[in-house]
Amino acid sequence: MPKKVIAIDGPAGAGKSTVAKELAKRLGYDYLDSGALYRALALKLMLAGLDGEASDDRIMNILKDTHIEFSNGKVYLDKADVSERIRTPETGHYTSVFSSKKVVRNFLLVLQKKAGNGADLVAEGRDMATVVFPDASNKFFITANVDIRAQRRFNQLNGKISFADALKDVQERDKRDSERTVAPLMKAPDAIEIDTSHKDIETVLSEIMRELA
Ligand code: DC
């Protein structure tokens, strides 16, 4: 278990990753991008030809031989660097589908709890404060309005999809992530909510730092 955990949850496109990564850097903490773990697993299941209808047994059969690792900001799936492949819209879609499955979440729960190897940690995802690190020393829920999140996603994908598709994608993911029965996206009762719709990263970071002081 890590010593001290700062848990950051929130919907897609709220700016969690940027904030969490920079916060970890400034504090000298380790950084856990739990979404990248879900994405790498989903990529593996997708490449094995599975979809949302696959049985738990079939999924488990693949997961048991799966090795995911972070090193120098890169994500490795069974030793292959998949840092870019896990960010495609297709993998994002499958990630949202597979991450609703208990068998997948249980598998990753163990990995996540071990993150940081005893070092202090900034952990980012959907259920960091509610499920993975309920005893986190600080909890934040970072959000932004849906149009702004879609615009950020559109900019991030650099014209690979239209704004209408970016909006649809964000809306679908919000629905799937928050309506699933296992570990749905929600604000922990003791988390501090920060709306980043009209704030730049420095403003958000200073709000967080103020809470940590
Ligand atoms: O944060 P992200 O966009 O990389 O997450 C990709 C998907 O993974 C997202 O649709 C929800 C899922 N996810 C999750 O269910 N639980 C987490 N702790 C992190 C991500």
Coordinates of N, CA and C and ligand atoms in Angstrom, one line a residue:
M1 N 0.8 -1.2 0.0 CA 0.0 0.0 0.0 C 0.9 1.3 0.0
P2 N 0.5 2.3 -0.8 CA 1.2 3.5 -0.8 C 1.0 4.2 0.6
K3 N 1.9 5.1 1.0 CA 1.8 5.8 2.3 C 0.7 6.8 2.3
K4 N 0.9 7.8 1.4 CA -0.1 8.9 1.4 C -0.7 8.9 0.0
V5 N -2.0 8.9 -0.1 CA -2.7 8.9 -1.4 C -3.5 10.2 -1.6
I6 N -3.3 10.8 -2.8 CA -4.3 11.9 -3.2 C -5.1 11.3 -4.3
A7 N -6.4 11.2 -4.1 CA -7.3 10.5 -5.0 C -8.0 11.6 -5.9
I8 N -7.9 11.4 -7.2 CA -8.6 12.4 -8.1 C -9.5 11.6 -9.0
D9 N -10.8 11.8 -8.9 CA -11.7 11.2 -9.8 C -12.5 12.3 -10.7
G10 N -13.2 11.8 -11.7 CA -14.0 12.7 -12.5 C -14.2 12.1 -13.9
P11 N -15.1 12.7 -14.6 CA -15.5 12.2 -15.9 C -14.4 12.5 -17.0
A12 N -14.6 11.9 -18.2 CA -13.6 12.0 -19.3 C -13.6 13.5 -19.7
G13 N -12.4 14.0 -19.9 CA -12.2 15.3 -20.4 C -12.3 16.5 -19.4
A14 N -12.3 16.1 -18.1 CA -12.4 17.1 -17.1 C -11.1 17.8 -16.8
G15 N -10.0 17.1 -17.3 CA -8.6 17.7 -17.0 C -7.9 16.9 -15.9
K16 N -8.4 15.8 -15.5 CA -7.8 15.0 -14.4 C -6.4 14.7 -14.7
S17 N -6.1 14.1 -15.8 CA -4.7 13.6 -16.1 C -3.7 14.7 -16.1
T18 N -4.0 15.9 -16.7 CA -3.1 17.0 -16.7 C -2.8 17.4 -15.3
V19 N -3.9 17.6 -14.5 CA -3.7 18.0 -13.1 C -3.0 17.0 -12.3
A20 N -3.4 15.7 -12.4 CA -2.8 14.7 -11.5 C -1.3 14.5 -11.8
K21 N -1.0 14.5 -13.1 CA 0.4 14.3 -13.5 C 1.3 15.5 -13.0
E22 N 0.8 16.7 -13.1 CA 1.6 17.9 -12.7 C 1.7 17.9 -11.2
L23 N 0.6 17.6 -10.5 CA 0.6 17.5 -9.1 C 1.6 16.5 -8.5
A24 N 1.6 15.4 -9.1 CA 2.6 14.3 -8.7 C 4.0 14.8 -8.9
K25 N 4.2 15.5 -10.0 CA 5.6 16.0 -10.3 C 6.0 17.0 -9.3
R26 N 5.1 18.0 -9.0 CA 5.5 19.0 -8.0 C 5.7 18.5 -6.6
L27 N 4.9 17.5 -6.3 CA 5.0 17.0 -4.9 C 6.0 15.9 -4.8
G28 N 6.5 15.4 -5.9 CA 7.5 14.3 -5.9 C 6.8 13.0 -5.5
Y29 N 5.5 12.9 -5.9 CA 4.8 11.6 -5.6 C 4.8 10.7 -6.9
D30 N 4.5 9.5 -6.7 CA 4.3 8.6 -7.8 C 2.9 8.9 -8.4
Y31 N 2.7 8.5 -9.7 CA 1.5 8.9 -10.4 C 0.8 7.6 -10.9
L32 N -0.4 7.4 -10.5 CA -1.1 6.2 -11.0 C -2.2 6.7 -12.0
D33 N -2.1 6.3 -13.3 CA -3.1 6.6 -14.3 C -3.9 5.3 -14.4
S34 N -5.0 5.2 -13.6 CA -5.7 3.9 -13.6 C -6.5 3.7 -15.0
G35 N -6.8 4.8 -15.6 CA -7.5 4.7 -16.9 C -6.6 4.0 -17.9
A36 N -5.3 4.2 -17.8 CA -4.3 3.6 -18.7 C -4.3 2.0 -18.5
L37 N -4.5 1.6 -17.2 CA -4.6 0.2 -17.0 C -5.8 -0.4 -17.6
Y38 N -6.9 0.3 -17.4 CA -8.2 -0.2 -18.1 C -8.1 -0.2 -19.6
R39 N -7.4 0.8 -20.1 CA -7.2 0.9 -21.6 C -6.4 -0.2 -22.1
A40 N -5.3 -0.5 -21.4 CA -4.4 -1.6 -21.8 C -5.1 -3.0 -21.8
L41 N -5.8 -3.2 -20.7 CA -6.5 -4.5 -20.6 C -7.6 -4.6 -21.7
A42 N -8.3 -3.5 -22.0 CA -9.3 -3.5 -23.0 C -8.7 -3.7 -24.4
L43 N -7.5 -3.2 -24.6 CA -6.8 -3.4 -25.9 C -6.5 -4.9 -26.0
K44 N -6.1 -5.5 -25.0 CA -5.7 -6.9 -25.0 C -7.0 -7.8 -25.3
L45 N -8.1 -7.4 -24.7 CA -9.3 -8.2 -24.9 C -9.9 -7.9 -26.3
M46 N -9.8 -6.7 -26.8 CA -10.2 -6.3 -28.1 C -9.4 -7.1 -29.2
L47 N -8.1 -7.1 -29.0 CA -7.2 -7.8 -30.0 C -7.5 -9.3 -30.0
A48 N -8.0 -9.8 -28.8 CA -8.3 -11.3 -28.7 C -9.7 -11.5 -29.4
G49 N -10.3 -10.5 -29.8 CA -11.6 -10.6 -30.5 C -12.8 -10.7 -29.6
L50 N -12.6 -10.3 -28.3 CA -13.8 -10.3 -27.4 C -14.6 -8.9 -27.5
D51 N -15.8 -9.0 -27.2 CA -16.6 -7.8 -27.1 C -17.4 -7.8 -25.7
G52 N -18.3 -6.9 -25.6 CA -19.0 -6.8 -24.3 C -19.8 -8.0 -23.9
E53 N -20.1 -8.9 -24.9 CA -20.9 -10.1 -24.6 C -20.1 -11.2 -24.1
A54 N -18.8 -11.1 -24.1 CA -17.9 -12.2 -23.7 C -18.2 -12.6 -22.2
S55 N -18.0 -14.0 -22.0 CA -18.3 -14.5 -20.7 C -17.1 -14.1 -19.8
D56 N -17.4 -14.1 -18.4 CA -16.3 -13.9 -17.5 C -15.2 -14.9 -17.6
D57 N -15.5 -16.1 -17.9 CA -14.5 -17.2 -18.0 C -13.5 -16.9 -19.1
R58 N -14.1 -16.5 -20.3 CA -13.3 -16.1 -21.4 C -12.4 -14.9 -21.1
I59 N -12.9 -14.0 -20.4 CA -12.2 -12.8 -20.1 C -11.0 -13.2 -19.1
M60 N -11.4 -13.9 -18.1 CA -10.4 -14.3 -17.1 C -9.3 -15.1 -17.7
N61 N -9.6 -15.9 -18.6 CA -8.6 -16.8 -19.3 C -7.6 -15.9 -20.0
I62 N -8.0 -14.8 -20.5 CA -7.0 -13.9 -21.1 C -6.3 -13.0 -20.1
L63 N -7.0 -12.6 -19.1 CA -6.4 -11.7 -18.1 C -5.3 -12.4 -17.3
K64 N -5.5 -13.7 -17.1 CA -4.5 -14.4 -16.2 C -3.1 -14.4 -16.8
D65 N -3.0 -14.2 -18.1 CA -1.7 -14.2 -18.8 C -1.3 -12.8 -19.2
T66 N -1.9 -11.8 -18.6 CA -1.7 -10.4 -19.1 C -0.7 -9.7 -18.1
H67 N 0.2 -9.0 -18.7 CA 1.2 -8.3 -17.9 C 1.2 -6.8 -18.3
I68 N 0.9 -5.9 -17.3 CA 0.8 -4.5 -17.7 C 1.9 -3.8 -16.8
E69 N 2.6 -2.8 -17.4 CA 3.6 -2.2 -16.7 C 3.7 -0.7 -17.1
F70 N 4.1 0.2 -16.1 CA 4.3 1.6 -16.5 C 5.8 1.8 -16.3
S71 N 6.4 2.5 -17.3 CA 7.8 2.8 -17.1 C 8.1 4.1 -17.9
N72 N 8.7 5.1 -17.2 CA 9.0 6.4 -17.8 C 7.9 7.0 -18.6
G73 N 6.7 6.9 -18.0 CA 5.6 7.6 -18.7 C 5.0 6.7 -19.8
K74 N 5.5 5.5 -20.1 CA 5.0 4.7 -21.1 C 4.2 3.5 -20.5
V75 N 3.3 3.0 -21.3 CA 2.5 1.8 -20.9 C 2.9 0.6 -21.7
Y76 N 3.2 -0.5 -21.0 CA 3.6 -1.7 -21.7 C 2.6 -2.8 -21.5
L77 N 2.1 -3.4 -22.5 CA 1.2 -4.6 -22.4 C 2.0 -5.8 -22.9
D78 N 2.2 -6.7 -22.0 CA 3.0 -7.9 -22.4 C 4.3 -7.5 -23.1
K79 N 4.9 -6.6 -22.5 CA 6.3 -6.1 -22.9 C 6.2 -5.1 -24.1
A80 N 5.1 -5.0 -24.8 CA 5.0 -4.1 -26.0 C 4.5 -2.7 -25.6
D81 N 5.2 -1.7 -26.1 CA 4.8 -0.3 -25.8 C 3.4 0.0 -26.5
V82 N 2.4 0.2 -25.7 CA 1.1 0.5 -26.3 C 0.6 1.9 -25.9
S83 N 1.5 2.7 -25.5 CA 1.1 4.1 -25.0 C 0.2 4.8 -26.0
E84 N 0.5 4.7 -27.3 CA -0.3 5.4 -28.3 C -1.6 4.6 -28.6
R85 N -1.4 3.3 -28.8 CA -2.6 2.5 -29.2 C -3.7 2.6 -28.2
I86 N -3.4 2.8 -26.9 CA -4.5 2.8 -25.9 C -5.3 4.1 -26.0
R87 N -4.8 5.1 -26.7 CA -5.5 6.4 -26.8 C -6.4 6.5 -27.9
T88 N -6.6 5.5 -28.8 CA -7.4 5.7 -30.0 C -8.9 5.7 -29.5
P89 N -9.8 6.3 -30.3 CA -11.2 6.3 -30.0 C -11.8 4.9 -29.9
E90 N -11.3 4.0 -30.7 CA -11.8 2.6 -30.7 C -11.4 1.9 -29.3
T91 N -10.2 2.1 -28.9 CA -9.8 1.5 -27.6 C -10.6 2.2 -26.5
G92 N -10.8 3.5 -26.6 CA -11.5 4.2 -25.6 C -13.0 3.6 -25.4
H93 N -13.6 3.3 -26.6 CA -14.9 2.8 -26.6 C -14.9 1.4 -25.8
Y94 N -14.0 0.5 -26.2 CA -13.9 -0.8 -25.6 C -13.6 -0.7 -24.1
T95 N -12.8 0.3 -23.8 CA -12.4 0.4 -22.4 C -13.6 0.7 -21.5
S96 N -14.4 1.6 -22.1 CA -15.6 2.0 -21.3 C -16.6 0.7 -21.2
V97 N -16.6 -0.1 -22.2 CA -17.4 -1.3 -22.2 C -16.9 -2.4 -21.2
F98 N -15.6 -2.7 -21.4 CA -15.0 -3.7 -20.5 C -14.9 -3.3 -19.0
S99 N -14.7 -2.0 -18.8 CA -14.5 -1.5 -17.5 C -15.7 -1.7 -16.6
S100 N -16.9 -2.0 -17.2 CA -18.1 -2.1 -16.4 C -18.2 -3.6 -15.9
K101 N -17.2 -4.4 -16.2 CA -17.3 -5.8 -15.8 C -16.5 -6.0 -14.5
K102 N -17.2 -6.7 -13.6 CA -16.6 -7.0 -12.3 C -15.3 -7.8 -12.4
V103 N -15.3 -8.7 -13.3 CA -14.1 -9.6 -13.4 C -12.8 -8.7 -13.8
V104 N -13.1 -7.7 -14.6 CA -12.0 -6.8 -15.0 C -11.6 -5.9 -13.9
R105 N -12.6 -5.3 -13.2 CA -12.3 -4.4 -12.1 C -11.6 -5.1 -10.9
N106 N -12.0 -6.3 -10.6 CA -11.4 -7.1 -9.5 C -9.9 -7.3 -9.9
F107 N -9.7 -7.7 -11.1 CA -8.3 -8.0 -11.6 C -7.4 -6.8 -11.4
L108 N -7.9 -5.6 -11.7 CA -7.1 -4.4 -11.7 C -7.1 -3.8 -10.3
L109 N -8.0 -4.2 -9.4 CA -8.0 -3.6 -8.1 C -6.7 -4.0 -7.3
V110 N -6.3 -5.2 -7.5 CA -5.1 -5.7 -6.8 C -3.9 -4.9 -7.3
L111 N -3.8 -4.8 -8.6 CA -2.7 -4.1 -9.2 C -2.6 -2.6 -8.7
Q112 N -3.8 -2.0 -8.7 CA -3.9 -0.6 -8.3 C -3.5 -0.4 -6.8
K113 N -3.9 -1.3 -6.0 CA -3.6 -1.1 -4.5 C -2.1 -1.2 -4.3
K114 N -1.4 -2.0 -5.2 CA 0.0 -2.1 -5.0 C 0.8 -0.9 -5.6
A115 N 0.1 0.0 -6.3 CA 0.8 1.0 -7.1 C 1.7 1.9 -6.1
G116 N 2.7 2.3 -6.7 CA 3.6 3.2 -5.9 C 4.6 2.5 -5.0
N117 N 4.4 1.2 -4.8 CA 5.3 0.4 -4.0 C 5.7 1.0 -2.7
G118 N 4.7 1.5 -2.0 CA 4.9 2.1 -0.7 C 5.3 3.6 -0.8
A119 N 5.4 4.2 -2.0 CA 5.7 5.6 -2.1 C 4.4 6.4 -2.1
D120 N 4.5 7.7 -1.8 CA 3.3 8.5 -1.8 C 2.8 8.6 -3.3
L121 N 1.5 8.8 -3.4 CA 0.9 8.6 -4.7 C -0.3 9.6 -5.0
V122 N -0.3 10.0 -6.3 CA -1.4 10.7 -6.8 C -2.1 9.7 -7.7
A123 N -3.3 9.3 -7.4 CA -4.1 8.3 -8.1 C -5.3 8.9 -8.8
E124 N -5.4 8.6 -10.1 CA -6.4 9.3 -10.9 C -7.3 8.3 -11.6
G125 N -8.6 8.5 -11.6 CA -9.5 7.6 -12.3 C -11.0 7.9 -12.1
R126 N -11.8 6.9 -11.9 CA -13.2 7.1 -11.7 C -13.6 6.6 -10.3
D127 N -12.9 5.7 -9.7 CA -13.3 5.2 -8.4 C -12.1 5.1 -7.4
M128 N -11.2 6.1 -7.6 CA -10.0 6.1 -6.7 C -10.4 6.4 -5.2
A129 N -11.3 7.4 -5.1 CA -11.7 7.8 -3.7 C -12.8 6.9 -3.1
T130 N -13.5 6.3 -4.0 CA -14.7 5.5 -3.5 C -14.4 4.0 -3.2
V131 N -13.5 3.4 -4.1 CA -13.3 2.0 -4.0 C -11.8 1.6 -3.8
V132 N -10.9 2.2 -4.6 CA -9.5 1.7 -4.5 C -8.8 2.2 -3.3
F133 N -8.9 3.5 -3.1 CA -8.3 4.1 -1.9 C -9.3 4.9 -1.0
P134 N -10.2 4.2 -0.4 CA -11.2 4.9 0.4 C -10.6 5.7 1.5
D135 N -9.4 5.3 2.0 CA -8.8 6.0 3.1 C -7.8 7.1 2.6
A136 N -7.9 7.5 1.4 CA -6.9 8.5 0.8 C -6.9 9.7 1.7
S137 N -5.7 10.3 1.8 CA -5.6 11.5 2.7 C -6.4 12.7 2.1
N138 N -6.4 12.8 0.8 CA -7.2 13.9 0.2 C -7.9 13.4 -1.0
K139 N -9.1 13.8 -1.2 CA -10.0 13.4 -2.3 C -10.5 14.6 -3.1
F140 N -10.3 14.5 -4.4 CA -10.9 15.5 -5.3 C -11.7 14.9 -6.4
F141 N -12.8 15.7 -6.7 CA -13.6 15.3 -7.9 C -13.6 16.4 -8.9
I142 N -12.9 16.1 -10.0 CA -12.7 17.2 -11.0 C -13.7 17.0 -12.1
T143 N -14.4 18.1 -12.4 CA -15.4 18.0 -13.4 C -15.4 19.3 -14.3
A144 N -16.2 19.2 -15.4 CA -16.3 20.4 -16.3 C -17.6 20.1 -17.1
N145 N -18.2 21.2 -17.6 CA -19.5 21.0 -18.3 C -19.2 20.2 -19.6
V146 N -20.2 19.5 -20.1 CA -20.1 18.5 -21.1 C -19.6 19.1 -22.5
D147 N -20.0 20.3 -22.8 CA -19.6 20.9 -24.1 C -18.1 21.2 -24.0
I148 N -17.6 21.7 -22.9 CA -16.2 22.0 -22.8 C -15.4 20.7 -22.8
R149 N -15.9 19.7 -22.2 CA -15.1 18.4 -22.2 C -15.0 17.9 -23.6
A150 N -16.1 18.0 -24.4 CA -16.1 17.5 -25.7 C -15.2 18.3 -26.6
Q151 N -15.2 19.7 -26.3 CA -14.3 20.5 -27.1 C -12.8 20.2 -26.8
R152 N -12.5 19.9 -25.6 CA -11.1 19.5 -25.2 C -10.8 18.2 -25.9
R153 N -11.7 17.2 -26.0 CA -11.5 15.9 -26.6 C -11.2 16.1 -28.1
F154 N -12.1 17.0 -28.7 CA -12.0 17.3 -30.1 C -10.6 17.9 -30.4
N155 N -10.1 18.8 -29.6 CA -8.8 19.4 -29.8 C -7.7 18.4 -29.6
Q156 N -7.9 17.5 -28.6 CA -6.9 16.5 -28.3 C -6.7 15.6 -29.5
L157 N -7.8 15.2 -30.2 CA -7.7 14.2 -31.3 C -7.4 14.9 -32.6
N158 N -7.2 16.2 -32.5 CA -6.5 16.9 -33.6 C -7.2 16.7 -35.0
G159 N -8.6 16.8 -35.0 CA -9.3 16.7 -36.2 C -9.6 15.3 -36.7
K160 N -9.2 14.3 -35.8 CA -9.5 12.9 -36.2 C -11.0 12.5 -36.2
I161 N -11.7 13.3 -35.3 CA -13.2 13.1 -35.3 C -13.8 14.5 -35.3
S162 N -15.1 14.5 -35.7 CA -15.8 15.8 -35.7 C -16.2 16.2 -34.3
F163 N -16.6 17.5 -34.1 CA -17.0 17.9 -32.8 C -18.3 17.2 -32.3
A164 N -19.2 16.9 -33.3 CA -20.4 16.2 -33.0 C -20.1 14.8 -32.4
D165 N -19.1 14.1 -33.1 CA -18.8 12.8 -32.6 C -18.1 12.9 -31.2
A166 N -17.3 13.9 -31.0 CA -16.6 14.1 -29.7 C -17.6 14.2 -28.6
L167 N -18.6 15.0 -28.9 CA -19.7 15.3 -27.9 C -20.5 14.0 -27.6
K168 N -20.8 13.2 -28.7 CA -21.5 12.0 -28.5 C -20.7 11.0 -27.7
D169 N -19.4 10.9 -28.0 CA -18.5 10.0 -27.3 C -18.4 10.3 -25.8
V170 N -18.3 11.6 -25.5 CA -18.2 12.0 -24.1 C -19.5 11.7 -23.4
Q171 N -20.7 12.0 -24.1 CA -22.0 11.7 -23.5 C -22.2 10.2 -23.2
E172 N -21.8 9.4 -24.2 CA -21.9 7.9 -24.1 C -21.1 7.4 -22.9
R173 N -19.8 7.9 -22.9 CA -18.9 7.5 -21.8 C -19.4 7.9 -20.4
D174 N -19.9 9.1 -20.3 CA -20.5 9.6 -19.0 C -21.6 8.6 -18.6
K175 N -22.4 8.3 -19.5 CA -23.6 7.4 -19.2 C -23.1 6.1 -18.8
R176 N -22.2 5.5 -19.6 CA -21.8 4.1 -19.2 C -21.0 4.1 -17.9
D177 N -20.1 5.1 -17.7 CA -19.2 5.1 -16.5 C -20.1 5.4 -15.3
S178 N -21.1 6.2 -15.4 CA -21.9 6.5 -14.2 C -23.1 5.6 -13.9
E179 N -23.5 4.9 -14.9 CA -24.7 4.0 -14.7 C -24.3 2.5 -14.5
R180 N -23.0 2.2 -14.6 CA -22.7 0.8 -14.3 C -22.9 0.4 -12.9
T181 N -23.2 -0.9 -12.6 CA -23.5 -1.2 -11.2 C -22.2 -1.4 -10.4
V182 N -21.1 -1.8 -11.0 CA -19.8 -2.0 -10.2 C -19.0 -0.7 -10.3
A183 N -18.7 -0.2 -9.1 CA -17.8 1.0 -9.0 C -18.1 2.1 -10.0
P184 N -19.4 2.6 -10.0 CA -19.7 3.7 -11.0 C -19.0 5.0 -10.7
L185 N -18.9 5.8 -11.7 CA -18.3 7.1 -11.5 C -19.2 7.9 -10.6
M186 N -18.7 8.3 -9.4 CA -19.4 9.2 -8.5 C -18.5 10.0 -7.6
K187 N -19.0 11.1 -7.1 CA -18.1 11.9 -6.2 C -18.2 11.2 -4.8
A188 N -17.1 11.0 -4.2 CA -17.1 10.5 -2.8 C -17.7 11.6 -1.9
P189 N -18.4 11.2 -0.9 CA -19.1 12.2 -0.1 C -18.0 13.2 0.5
D190 N -16.8 12.7 0.8 CA -15.8 13.5 1.4 C -14.8 14.1 0.4
A191 N -15.2 14.1 -0.9 CA -14.3 14.7 -1.9 C -14.6 16.1 -2.1
I192 N -13.6 16.9 -2.5 CA -13.8 18.3 -2.8 C -14.0 18.4 -4.3
E193 N -15.1 19.1 -4.7 CA -15.4 19.2 -6.2 C -14.7 20.4 -6.8
I194 N -14.1 20.3 -7.9 CA -13.5 21.4 -8.6 C -14.0 21.4 -10.0
D195 N -14.7 22.5 -10.4 CA -15.2 22.6 -11.8 C -14.2 23.3 -12.6
T196 N -13.6 22.7 -13.6 CA -12.5 23.2 -14.4 C -13.0 23.9 -15.7
S197 N -14.3 24.1 -15.8 CA -14.8 24.6 -17.1 C -14.1 25.9 -17.6
H198 N -14.0 26.8 -16.6 CA -13.4 28.1 -17.0 C -12.1 28.4 -16.2
K199 N -11.4 27.3 -15.9 CA -10.1 27.5 -15.1 C -9.0 26.9 -15.9
D200 N -7.8 27.6 -15.8 CA -6.6 27.0 -16.4 C -6.0 26.1 -15.4
I201 N -5.0 25.3 -15.8 CA -4.4 24.3 -14.9 C -3.7 24.9 -13.7
E202 N -3.1 26.1 -13.8 CA -2.5 26.7 -12.6 C -3.5 27.0 -11.6
T203 N -4.6 27.5 -12.0 CA -5.7 27.9 -11.0 C -6.2 26.6 -10.3
V204 N -6.4 25.5 -11.1 CA -6.8 24.3 -10.5 C -5.8 23.7 -9.5
L205 N -4.5 23.8 -9.9 CA -3.4 23.3 -9.1 C -3.3 24.1 -7.8
S206 N -3.5 25.4 -7.9 CA -3.4 26.2 -6.7 C -4.5 25.9 -5.8
E207 N -5.7 25.6 -6.3 CA -6.9 25.3 -5.4 C -6.6 24.0 -4.7
I208 N -6.0 23.0 -5.4 CA -5.7 21.8 -4.8 C -4.6 21.9 -3.7
M209 N -3.5 22.7 -4.1 CA -2.4 22.9 -3.1 C -2.9 23.6 -1.8
R210 N -3.9 24.5 -2.0 CA -4.4 25.2 -0.8 C -5.1 24.2 0.1
E211 N -5.8 23.2 -0.5 CA -6.5 22.2 0.3 C -5.5 21.3 1.0
L212 N -4.3 21.1 0.4 CA -3.3 20.1 0.9 C -2.6 20.8 2.1
A213 N -2.5 22.1 2.0 CA -1.7 22.8 3.0 C -2.1 22.6 4.5
Ligands
DC1 O1 -9.5 8.2 -17.8 P1 -9.6 7.5 -19.1 O2 -10.4 8.3 -20.2 O3 -8.3 7.1 -19.6 O4 -10.5 6.2 -18.9 C1 -10.9 5.3 -19.9 C2 -12.1 4.5 -19.5 O5 -11.7 3.6 -18.4 C3 -13.3 5.2 -19.0 O6 -14.3 5.1 -19.9 C4 -13.7 4.6 -17.7 C5 -12.7 3.6 -17.4 N1 -12.1 3.8 -16.1 C6 -12.7 3.2 -15.0 O7 -13.8 2.6 -15.2 N2 -12.2 3.3 -13.8 C7 -11.0 3.9 -13.6 N3 -10.5 4.0 -12.3 C8 -10.4 4.5 -14.7 C9 -10.9 4.4 -15.9

